[in-house]
Coordinates of C-alpha atoms and ligand atoms in Angstrom, one line a residue:
X1 CA 192.9 133.0 201.6
X2 CA 196.4 134.0 202.1
X3 CA 196.7 137.2 202.8
X4 CA 200.1 139.0 201.3
X5 CA 202.7 141.3 200.2
X6 CA 202.8 140.3 196.9
X7 CA 199.3 140.1 196.4
X8 CA 198.6 143.2 197.6
X9 CA 201.0 145.4 195.5
X10 CA 201.1 146.9 192.5
X11 CA 203.6 146.0 189.7
X12 CA 205.6 148.2 187.1
X13 CA 207.2 146.7 184.5
X14 CA 210.4 148.4 183.1
X15 CA 212.1 147.8 180.0
X16 CA 215.1 148.5 180.8
X17 CA 216.6 149.6 176.7
X18 CA 212.8 151.9 177.0
X19 CA 213.1 153.4 179.8
X20 CA 215.8 155.7 180.5
X21 CA 218.8 157.1 179.1
X22 CA 221.9 158.5 181.6
X23 CA 224.2 159.0 179.0
X24 CA 223.4 159.5 176.0
X25 CA 224.4 156.3 173.9
X26 CA 220.2 156.5 172.9
X27 CA 219.9 153.0 175.4
X28 CA 218.2 153.3 178.5
X29 CA 220.3 151.4 181.4
X30 CA 220.4 151.5 184.7
X31 CA 221.4 155.1 186.0
X32 CA 218.6 156.6 183.9
X33 CA 216.1 153.9 186.4
X34 CA 217.5 155.4 189.5
X35 CA 217.5 158.5 188.0
X36 CA 213.4 157.4 188.3
X37 CA 213.3 156.4 191.2
X38 CA 211.0 159.0 192.6
X39 CA 208.2 159.1 189.8
X40 CA 208.0 155.4 190.7
X41 CA 207.1 157.1 194.7
X42 CA 205.1 159.5 193.5
X43 CA 202.6 157.1 191.3
X44 CA 202.8 155.0 194.4
X45 CA 203.8 151.5 192.5
X46 CA 205.6 148.6 195.2
X47 CA 207.0 146.8 193.3
X48 CA 209.3 147.0 189.7
X49 CA 210.3 144.2 187.9
X50 CA 212.9 144.8 185.0
X51 CA 213.7 142.9 182.0
X52 CA 216.2 141.2 181.2
X53 CA 219.9 143.6 182.6
X54 CA 222.3 140.5 181.7
X55 CA 225.1 139.6 179.1
X56 CA 224.0 139.7 176.5
X57 CA 224.9 139.8 172.9
X58 CA 221.3 141.2 171.9
X59 CA 220.1 138.6 169.1
X60 CA 216.6 139.6 171.6
X61 CA 217.5 142.3 173.2
X62 CA 218.4 140.6 176.6
X63 CA 216.7 137.4 176.6
X64 CA 218.9 135.3 175.3
X65 CA 221.6 135.3 178.4
X66 CA 225.8 135.4 177.7
X67 CA 225.8 135.6 182.0
X68 CA 223.2 134.9 184.7
X69 CA 225.7 136.8 187.3
X70 CA 226.4 140.6 185.4
X71 CA 225.0 143.2 183.8
X72 CA 225.6 144.0 180.3
X73 CA 228.1 146.4 180.6
X74 CA 225.2 148.8 178.0
X75 CA 223.2 149.0 180.9
X76 CA 226.1 149.6 183.6
X77 CA 227.6 147.5 186.0
X78 CA 226.9 145.1 188.9
X79 CA 227.5 147.7 191.0
X80 CA 224.6 150.3 189.9
X81 CA 222.4 147.7 190.0
X82 CA 223.2 146.6 193.5
X83 CA 223.1 149.8 194.0
X84 CA 219.4 150.3 192.0
X85 CA 217.6 147.1 194.8
X86 CA 219.6 149.3 197.6
X87 CA 217.3 152.0 196.3
X88 CA 214.3 150.7 195.0
X89 CA 214.4 149.8 199.0
X90 CA 214.9 152.4 200.4
X91 CA 212.2 153.4 198.3
X92 CA 209.7 151.1 199.8
X93 CA 209.7 149.2 196.2
X94 CA 210.3 146.2 196.1
X95 CA 212.5 144.9 192.7
X96 CA 211.3 141.3 190.8
X97 CA 214.0 140.2 188.4
X98 CA 213.4 138.5 185.1
X99 CA 214.8 134.5 184.8
X100 CA 215.5 132.9 181.1
X101 CA 216.3 130.2 181.9
X102 CA 213.7 128.3 179.0
X103 CA 217.4 128.6 177.0
X104 CA 220.4 130.4 177.3
X105 CA 222.6 132.5 174.1
X106 CA 224.4 130.4 171.8
X107 CA 227.8 132.8 173.3
X108 CA 227.0 131.5 176.4
X109 CA 230.2 129.2 177.6
X110 CA 227.3 126.1 178.8
X111 CA 227.1 126.5 174.5
X112 CA 229.8 126.6 173.9
X113 CA 231.1 124.2 175.5
X114 CA 228.0 122.3 174.5
X115 CA 229.4 122.2 171.5
X116 CA 233.2 121.6 171.7
X117 CA 231.1 118.3 173.4
X118 CA 232.9 119.0 176.6
X119 CA 231.5 115.6 178.0
X120 CA 230.1 118.5 182.1
X121 CA 228.3 120.3 179.3
X122 CA 228.1 117.9 176.4
X123 CA 223.9 117.3 177.4
X124 CA 223.2 120.9 178.4
X125 CA 221.1 121.2 175.3
X126 CA 219.4 119.3 173.3
X127 CA 221.4 117.6 170.2
X128 CA 220.1 115.5 167.5
X129 CA 221.6 113.8 164.4
X130 CA 218.6 114.4 162.5
X131 CA 216.4 117.5 161.8
X132 CA 213.3 117.7 164.3
X133 CA 210.1 118.7 162.3
X134 CA 209.4 121.6 165.2
X135 CA 209.0 125.0 164.0
X136 CA 209.9 128.4 166.0
X137 CA 207.9 131.2 167.7
X138 CA 209.4 133.2 166.3
X139 CA 208.6 131.9 163.1
X140 CA 210.3 129.4 160.7
X141 CA 213.0 125.8 161.9
X142 CA 213.6 125.4 165.4
X143 CA 216.7 122.5 164.5
X144 CA 219.2 124.3 163.3
X145 CA 222.6 122.3 162.6
X146 CA 225.8 123.3 164.0
X147 CA 229.3 122.7 162.8
X148 CA 230.9 121.7 165.3
X149 CA 229.3 119.2 166.6
X150 CA 227.8 118.6 164.0
X151 CA 224.0 117.6 164.9
X152 CA 221.2 119.4 165.1
X153 CA 220.1 122.0 168.7
X154 CA 217.3 122.9 169.4
X155 CA 215.7 126.7 169.5
X156 CA 211.9 127.3 170.4
X157 CA 212.8 131.2 169.7
X158 CA 215.8 132.6 167.4
X159 CA 218.9 130.1 166.1
X160 CA 220.9 132.3 169.1
X161 CA 218.7 130.7 171.5
X162 CA 219.1 126.9 171.7
X163 CA 217.4 125.6 174.2
X164 CA 218.2 124.3 178.1
X165 CA 218.2 120.6 178.4
X166 CA 216.1 120.5 181.9
X167 CA 216.1 116.6 182.4
X168 CA 219.3 117.2 182.0
X169 CA 219.8 117.6 186.5
X170 CA 223.2 119.5 186.2
X171 CA 220.7 121.9 184.6
X172 CA 218.0 122.5 187.2
X173 CA 220.5 123.1 189.4
X174 CA 222.8 125.4 187.6
X175 CA 219.9 126.9 187.9
X176 CA 219.1 127.2 191.5
X177 CA 222.3 128.5 192.2
X178 CA 221.6 131.4 189.5
X179 CA 218.0 131.8 191.6
X180 CA 220.8 132.1 195.1
X181 CA 222.6 133.8 193.6
X182 CA 220.2 136.9 192.8
X183 CA 217.8 136.2 196.3
X184 CA 221.4 137.1 198.3
X185 CA 221.5 140.2 196.1
X186 CA 219.0 141.3 197.6
X187 CA 215.5 140.7 194.9
X188 CA 212.7 139.8 195.8
X189 CA 211.3 137.6 193.1
X190 CA 211.3 136.0 189.8
X191 CA 209.2 137.0 186.5
X192 CA 209.9 133.5 184.9
X193 CA 210.4 133.4 181.1
X194 CA 207.5 131.4 179.3
X195 CA 208.4 128.5 182.4
X196 CA 205.6 126.5 181.2
X197 CA 207.9 125.7 177.6
X198 CA 210.9 124.3 179.2
X199 CA 210.0 120.5 180.2
X200 CA 210.3 118.8 176.8
X201 CA 208.9 115.4 175.6
X202 CA 212.3 112.6 176.4
X203 CA 213.3 112.4 173.0
X204 CA 212.0 115.2 171.2
X205 CA 209.4 113.3 169.3
X206 CA 208.4 114.7 165.7
X207 CA 205.5 116.8 166.0
X208 CA 201.8 116.6 164.7
X209 CA 201.1 119.2 161.5
X210 CA 200.2 122.5 162.5
X211 CA 200.2 126.2 161.0
X212 CA 201.3 127.5 164.9
X213 CA 204.1 126.2 167.0
X214 CA 204.6 122.2 165.7
X215 CA 205.6 120.6 168.7
X216 CA 204.2 121.5 171.0
X217 CA 202.3 118.6 172.2
X218 CA 205.9 117.4 173.1
X219 CA 206.6 120.9 175.5
X220 CA 203.0 122.8 176.8
X221 CA 202.6 122.4 180.2
X222 CA 205.0 118.9 179.9
X223 CA 203.8 116.9 183.5
X224 CA 207.8 116.4 184.1
X225 CA 207.6 120.3 184.7
X226 CA 206.1 120.2 188.2
X227 CA 208.2 117.5 190.8
X228 CA 211.4 120.6 188.5
X229 CA 209.7 123.6 190.1
X230 CA 208.2 121.8 193.1
X231 CA 212.5 121.4 193.6
X232 CA 213.6 125.1 192.9
X233 CA 210.7 126.5 195.3
X234 CA 212.1 123.9 197.9
X235 CA 215.7 124.0 197.9
X236 CA 215.9 127.8 197.3
X237 CA 212.9 129.7 197.2
X238 CA 210.9 129.5 200.0
X239 CA 213.8 130.5 201.8
X240 CA 213.9 134.1 200.7
X241 CA 210.5 136.1 201.3
X242 CA 209.2 136.7 197.0
X243 CA 207.2 135.2 194.8
X244 CA 207.3 133.7 191.1
X245 CA 205.0 135.2 188.4
X246 CA 205.9 133.0 185.8
X247 CA 204.9 133.6 181.8
X248 CA 202.9 130.6 180.3
X249 CA 201.8 131.1 176.5
X250 CA 198.3 128.9 175.7
X251 CA 197.7 128.4 179.1
X252 CA 193.9 126.9 180.6
X253 CA 192.8 127.0 183.3
X254 CA 193.5 123.5 184.6
X255 CA 196.7 124.0 183.5
X256 CA 197.2 127.2 185.3
X257 CA 195.7 125.5 188.6
X258 CA 198.5 122.5 188.3
X259 CA 200.7 125.1 189.1
X260 CA 199.2 126.8 191.4
X261 CA 196.8 124.5 194.0
X262 CA 198.6 122.2 194.5
X263 CA 200.2 120.2 197.8
X264 CA 203.4 122.1 196.8
X265 CA 204.3 125.4 195.4
X266 CA 205.6 125.5 191.9
X267 CA 204.2 129.2 190.7
X268 CA 202.5 132.4 192.9
X269 CA 201.0 133.7 190.0
X270 CA 200.7 133.5 186.2
X271 CA 200.3 135.6 183.1
X272 CA 197.7 133.8 180.8
X273 CA 197.4 135.4 177.0
X274 CA 193.4 134.2 176.6
X275 CA 192.5 138.2 177.0
X276 CA 195.7 139.0 174.3
X277 CA 193.3 137.5 172.1
X278 CA 190.3 139.7 171.8
X279 CA 191.7 140.9 169.4
X280 CA 193.9 137.9 166.8
X281 CA 193.1 134.7 166.0
X282 CA 195.7 132.4 168.6
X283 CA 198.3 135.2 168.5
X284 CA 198.9 138.5 166.9
X285 CA 199.9 138.0 163.7
X286 CA 196.2 137.4 162.4
X287 CA 194.2 140.9 163.6
X288 CA 190.6 140.5 163.4
X289 CA 188.1 143.1 165.1
X290 CA 188.5 144.0 168.3
X291 CA 185.0 143.1 170.3
X292 CA 184.8 144.1 174.0
X293 CA 183.4 141.3 174.4
X294 CA 186.1 139.1 173.7
X295 CA 188.0 141.3 176.0
X296 CA 185.3 140.2 179.3
X297 CA 184.9 136.4 178.1
X298 CA 188.3 135.4 178.9
X299 CA 188.7 137.8 181.7
X300 CA 186.2 136.6 183.7
X301 CA 186.1 133.4 183.4
X302 CA 189.5 133.2 184.1
X303 CA 188.0 135.3 187.4
X304 CA 186.3 133.1 188.1
X305 CA 187.8 130.6 186.7
X306 CA 190.8 130.7 190.1
X307 CA 189.0 132.2 192.5
X308 CA 189.0 130.4 196.1
X309 CA 192.5 128.2 194.1
X310 CA 194.3 130.6 192.2
X311 CA 196.0 134.1 191.9
X312 CA 194.9 136.7 189.0
X313 CA 197.9 138.8 187.2
X314 CA 196.2 141.4 186.1
X315 CA 197.5 143.0 182.4
X316 CA 196.7 144.7 179.3
X317 CA 200.4 144.9 178.2
X318 CA 204.3 144.4 178.7
X319 CA 206.8 144.5 176.1
X320 CA 205.8 141.9 173.8
X321 CA 202.0 143.5 173.3
X322 CA 200.5 146.2 171.2
X323 CA 200.3 149.7 173.7
X324 CA 196.8 149.1 175.2
X325 CA 194.9 152.3 174.4
X326 CA 195.6 151.7 170.8
X327 CA 194.4 148.1 170.7
X328 CA 191.1 148.4 172.4
X329 CA 190.4 152.1 173.1
X330 CA 189.3 154.9 171.1
X331 CA 192.4 158.1 169.8
X332 CA 188.9 160.5 170.6
X333 CA 188.6 159.0 173.6
X334 CA 192.0 158.5 174.0
X335 CA 191.4 160.1 177.9
X336 CA 188.0 158.8 178.9
X337 CA 189.2 155.3 177.2
X338 CA 192.7 154.9 179.1
X339 CA 191.4 155.2 182.0
X340 CA 188.5 153.1 181.7
X341 CA 190.8 150.3 180.3
X342 CA 192.9 150.8 183.5
X343 CA 189.5 150.7 186.1
X344 CA 187.8 147.3 184.4
X345 CA 191.6 145.8 184.8
X346 CA 192.5 146.8 187.9
X347 CA 189.4 146.2 190.7
X348 CA 189.4 142.3 189.5
X349 CA 190.9 140.5 191.7
X350 CA 194.3 139.2 190.9
X351 CA 198.5 141.3 191.3
X352 CA 198.5 143.9 189.0
X353 CA 200.9 145.0 186.3
X354 CA 201.8 147.9 184.7
X355 CA 203.9 148.6 181.8
X356 CA 206.1 151.5 181.6
X357 CA 203.9 154.3 179.5
X358 CA 201.3 152.9 180.4
X359 CA 199.7 155.4 183.0
X360 CA 200.1 157.9 180.2
X361 CA 198.0 156.3 177.7
X362 CA 201.2 155.7 175.6
X363 CA 200.4 154.8 171.8
X364 CA 201.4 152.6 169.1
X365 CA 204.9 153.2 167.2
X366 CA 203.4 153.0 163.8
X367 CA 206.4 153.1 162.2
X368 CA 205.7 153.3 157.9
X369 CA 209.1 151.6 157.6
X370 CA 209.4 148.5 158.5
X371 CA 213.4 149.4 158.7
X372 CA 212.0 152.2 161.7
X373 CA 211.8 148.3 163.1
X374 CA 214.7 146.5 165.3
X375 CA 213.3 143.6 166.8
X376 CA 213.5 139.9 165.8
X377 CA 210.0 138.6 165.9
X378 CA 208.9 141.5 163.5
X379 CA 211.6 141.4 160.5
X380 CA 210.9 136.8 161.1
X381 CA 207.7 137.2 161.2
X382 CA 207.9 139.6 158.4
X383 CA 209.4 136.9 156.1
X384 CA 207.5 134.7 156.7
X385 CA 204.7 136.1 156.3
X386 CA 205.1 136.8 153.0
X387 CA 207.1 133.6 151.5
X388 CA 204.6 131.5 153.1
X389 CA 201.3 133.9 153.5
X390 CA 202.4 134.7 150.1
X391 CA 201.1 138.3 151.3
X392 CA 202.0 141.6 150.0
X393 CA 204.0 144.4 151.1
X394 CA 202.0 146.5 152.0
X395 CA 199.3 144.2 153.6
X396 CA 202.5 142.3 155.9
X397 CA 202.6 146.3 156.8
X398 CA 199.3 147.1 158.5
X399 CA 199.5 143.3 160.1
X400 CA 203.6 145.2 161.3
X401 CA 201.7 148.7 162.8
X402 CA 200.0 146.2 164.2
X403 CA 201.3 143.1 165.6
X404 CA 204.6 144.3 166.7
X405 CA 206.7 144.3 169.8
X406 CA 208.4 147.8 169.1
X407 CA 205.0 149.1 170.1
X408 CA 205.2 149.0 173.3
X409 CA 209.0 149.8 173.0
X410 CA 209.7 152.6 171.8
X411 CA 211.2 155.3 174.4
X412 CA 210.2 155.8 177.3
X413 CA 207.8 159.7 176.5
X414 CA 208.8 161.8 179.5
X415 CA 208.3 165.6 178.3
X416 CA 208.0 167.6 175.4
X417 CA 211.3 168.1 174.8
X418 CA 214.1 167.2 172.3
X419 CA 213.4 162.8 171.9
X420 CA 210.5 162.6 174.6
X421 CA 213.2 163.6 177.2
X422 CA 214.2 159.8 177.2
X423 CA 217.9 160.5 175.4
X424 CA 220.4 163.3 174.7
X425 CA 221.9 161.3 172.3
X426 CA 220.0 159.2 169.3
X427 CA 217.2 156.5 170.5
X428 CA 218.4 152.9 169.2
X429 CA 214.2 152.2 168.7
X430 CA 212.3 156.1 167.1
X431 CA 210.6 158.4 169.7
X432 CA 207.0 157.6 169.2
X433 CA 205.8 161.4 167.3
X434 CA 202.9 161.7 169.5
X435 CA 205.5 163.0 172.0
X436 CA 204.3 165.8 172.0
X437 CA 201.3 165.4 173.4
X438 CA 201.5 162.8 175.2
X439 CA 204.2 162.7 178.5
X440 CA 204.5 162.6 181.4
X441 CA 205.9 166.4 182.2
X442 CA 201.9 167.4 180.7
X443 CA 200.1 164.2 182.4
X444 CA 202.1 165.4 186.2
X445 CA 200.7 169.1 185.7
X446 CA 197.3 168.0 184.8
X447 CA 195.3 167.6 187.7
X448 CA 192.7 165.2 185.3
X449 CA 195.6 163.3 183.1
X450 CA 195.2 159.6 182.8
X451 CA 199.1 159.2 185.6
X452 CA 197.0 161.4 188.0
X453 CA 194.2 158.1 187.2
X454 CA 196.7 156.0 187.7
X455 CA 197.6 156.7 191.0
X456 CA 194.0 156.8 192.7
X457 CA 194.0 153.8 192.2
X458 CA 197.0 152.2 192.7
X459 CA 196.2 154.5 196.0
X460 CA 192.5 152.6 196.3
X461 CA 193.7 149.7 196.5
X462 CA 196.3 149.8 199.3
X463 CA 192.7 151.8 201.2
X464 CA 190.1 149.5 201.0
X465 CA 191.2 145.9 200.8
X466 CA 188.4 144.8 198.8
X467 CA 189.8 145.6 195.2
X468 CA 192.8 143.0 196.5
X469 CA 190.2 140.1 197.8
X470 CA 187.2 140.3 197.1
X471 CA 185.5 138.0 195.0
X472 CA 184.3 139.0 191.2
X473 CA 180.4 137.9 190.1
X474 CA 179.5 139.6 186.6
X475 CA 177.0 141.8 185.7
X476 CA 175.1 141.5 182.2
X477 CA 177.1 139.6 180.8
X478 CA 175.8 139.4 177.6
X479 CA 175.8 143.2 176.8
X480 CA 178.2 144.4 174.2
X481 CA 178.7 147.2 175.1
X482 CA 179.1 147.0 179.2
X483 CA 181.5 146.0 181.1
X484 CA 180.2 145.5 184.3
X485 CA 181.0 143.7 187.7
X486 CA 181.2 143.1 191.8
X487 CA 183.5 142.2 194.3
X488 CA 182.2 141.4 197.7
X489 CA 184.2 141.5 201.5
X490 CA 183.3 141.0 204.3
X491 CA 180.0 142.4 203.7
X492 CA 181.4 145.3 202.0
X493 CA 180.3 145.8 197.6
X494 CA 182.2 147.3 194.9
X495 CA 180.1 148.0 191.6
X496 CA 181.4 148.6 188.8
X497 CA 180.4 149.7 185.8
X498 CA 182.5 150.5 182.2
X499 CA 181.2 151.7 179.2
X500 CA 183.4 150.2 175.8
X501 CA 181.4 152.3 172.8
X502 CA 181.6 155.8 172.1
X503 CA 178.1 156.6 172.5
X504 CA 175.6 157.2 175.6
X505 CA 174.9 153.7 177.0
X506 CA 172.1 153.2 179.3
X507 CA 172.8 150.2 182.0
X508 CA 170.6 149.3 184.6
X509 CA 171.6 147.4 187.5
X510 CA 170.8 146.4 191.1
X511 CA 172.6 147.9 194.0
X512 CA 172.1 150.4 196.3
X513 CA 173.2 153.8 195.4
X514 CA 172.1 155.7 197.6
X515 CA 174.5 153.9 200.6
X516 CA 176.9 154.1 198.8
X517 CA 180.2 156.1 197.7
X518 CA 181.4 157.0 194.1
X519 CA 185.1 155.9 194.7
X520 CA 185.9 156.7 191.1
X521 CA 185.0 158.0 187.5
X522 CA 186.8 159.0 184.7
X523 CA 184.3 161.8 184.1
X524 CA 183.5 164.7 186.4
X525 CA 179.8 165.5 185.6
X526 CA 177.1 163.1 185.7
X527 CA 174.0 164.7 184.3
X528 CA 172.3 161.2 183.9
X529 CA 172.9 158.5 186.8
X530 CA 172.1 156.0 184.0
X531 CA 173.7 157.0 181.8
X532 CA 177.1 156.4 180.8
X533 CA 178.9 158.7 178.6
X534 CA 181.5 157.5 175.5
X535 CA 184.5 155.1 177.6
X536 CA 182.9 155.8 181.1
X537 CA 184.3 153.7 183.6
X538 CA 183.1 154.3 188.1
X539 CA 183.3 152.2 190.4
X540 CA 180.7 152.6 194.1
X541 CA 181.5 151.4 196.9
X542 CA 179.0 150.4 200.2
X543 CA 181.4 150.1 203.5
X544 CA 180.4 147.9 205.9
X545 CA 179.3 150.6 207.7
X546 CA 176.6 151.9 205.2
X547 CA 175.2 147.9 205.0
X548 CA 175.1 148.1 208.3
X549 CA 173.1 151.5 208.8
X550 CA 171.0 150.4 206.1
X551 CA 169.6 147.5 207.7
X552 CA 168.1 148.9 210.7
Ligands
TEU601 O1 208.3 135.6 175.0 C1 207.5 134.2 175.5 C2 206.3 134.6 173.7 O2 205.5 133.6 174.0 C3 206.5 135.4 173.0 O3 207.8 134.8 172.2 C4 205.2 136.4 172.8 O4 204.3 134.7 171.4 C5 205.8 136.9 171.6 O5 206.5 138.0 172.0 C6 204.5 137.9 171.3 O6 204.6 138.8 170.6 C7 208.9 135.8 176.3 C8 209.5 136.7 176.7 O7 208.2 137.3 177.0 C9 209.8 138.1 174.9 O8 209.9 138.5 175.4 C10 211.0 136.6 174.9 O9 211.7 137.3 173.1 C11 210.3 135.5 174.3 O10 210.4 135.0 175.9 C12 212.1 135.2 174.3 O11 213.3 134.7 175.3
CA602 CA1 223.0 154.3 178.2

């Protein structure tokens, strides 16, 4: 297995709108991020993934880009961004930018010219005279009529996010030039938004009938994508010391390997979503009761499936997902369960990603009023599910509280002052009222906090190669409350045991405890070695040294 910095690193995702506001307009910005670099250093992360800060009319909070080479004035200037890159690098932190090239904004110059049928741009998007039947990721039709061009255009997301026609070589050259532009400015890689849907079948034929994403058989992992990504690599990315992580919706292991294990480089790692369905049917808008086994099954499937062939990402949250402690942890055991979840995920093989606020155990927004939610997906799904299913307002609000992307987007909780220290003005999205008890300042003061536990995990990953590169092996797989696994690497062994319940849990796992060290635990006292307390997690480490002595 090839060793490299992006496998050994720990990534921190910043959602710029909600991280830190520096000028009181209620919107987080680049100067705000710069002011928090010491915080990132203290946590110990080595890579930042920055969600989009490009020019955008903000229909989908920056995932609708109108200029790929400039910064949205609300966030600052290009100079601010250059300063951010320089200061992160000074602090030995790399920067990965979001590359959103499945679609642009309808306010991008390319789309405006394409709508006018300008010969240079006419084929930059998908146009057709008759309406196709594909449906959008945000609910509703994916084909919308354009008056100017007198044709329908494709948008797999909002109406203001027309899909780029990747089958047009000129579009692929544009993307290469954008990547080169940012790499030359010093960025260290890209998180490639919905990258496995960029290639569409010729003629964008109608899809077969399904409830979710009609038409998907014509674009999910379409084989044409491979030469496109290979060329992007060969012509641009491979010339820099950078990496890519693909966001890949509805992906299975064979398709994942088709991006990672071929002869030519395509994606270095990718985000799969199987474990995000541990508490829902197919998509989070159809909730079901959380069962630990439904988290364990997909995670272990991916650990085993990519072992020695590909490289995993390890995550529980991002800007599209509800908060993990609200989904898989416990309110009553907030601290213990947040730490247990971190142990469970970050001792696996792969590159870890932590989403802002996760390191202090931030929880779902839980707003009662629909008007308090800003997210376009939330409002679209609300309308659609009320109309089609149909659901009552009350029933639908329960689902919104559970699934809304705004659960992850409430402002970062820095301290217990007004607006949680996020802004001196009025925040664009309400602060979670629980900031009095969940915030960074308190976490920093408390040696036993979730923050300090994350700090320890990050430090341990730097010290022990086994955590990064070791093999993974499930233990007691069928146990419904316990998630346990072993890692092995060059005569070393790790044992990770996590209790997913609020009850004591007896475990009986064969391991050389006498010659091992308890590397980490979220409980200080262990009266009975064989019993895990509520949401307890432990990591035992048997070093190569003790291994040799014990053989004598
Ligand atoms: O998300 C892609 C994606 O699959 C989401 O639409 C997902 O289904 C949904 O957000 C779950 O709530 C990416 C970005 O991460 C997301 O923020 C963007 O809205 C989307 O692409 C369009 O760019
Ligand atoms: Ca601001």
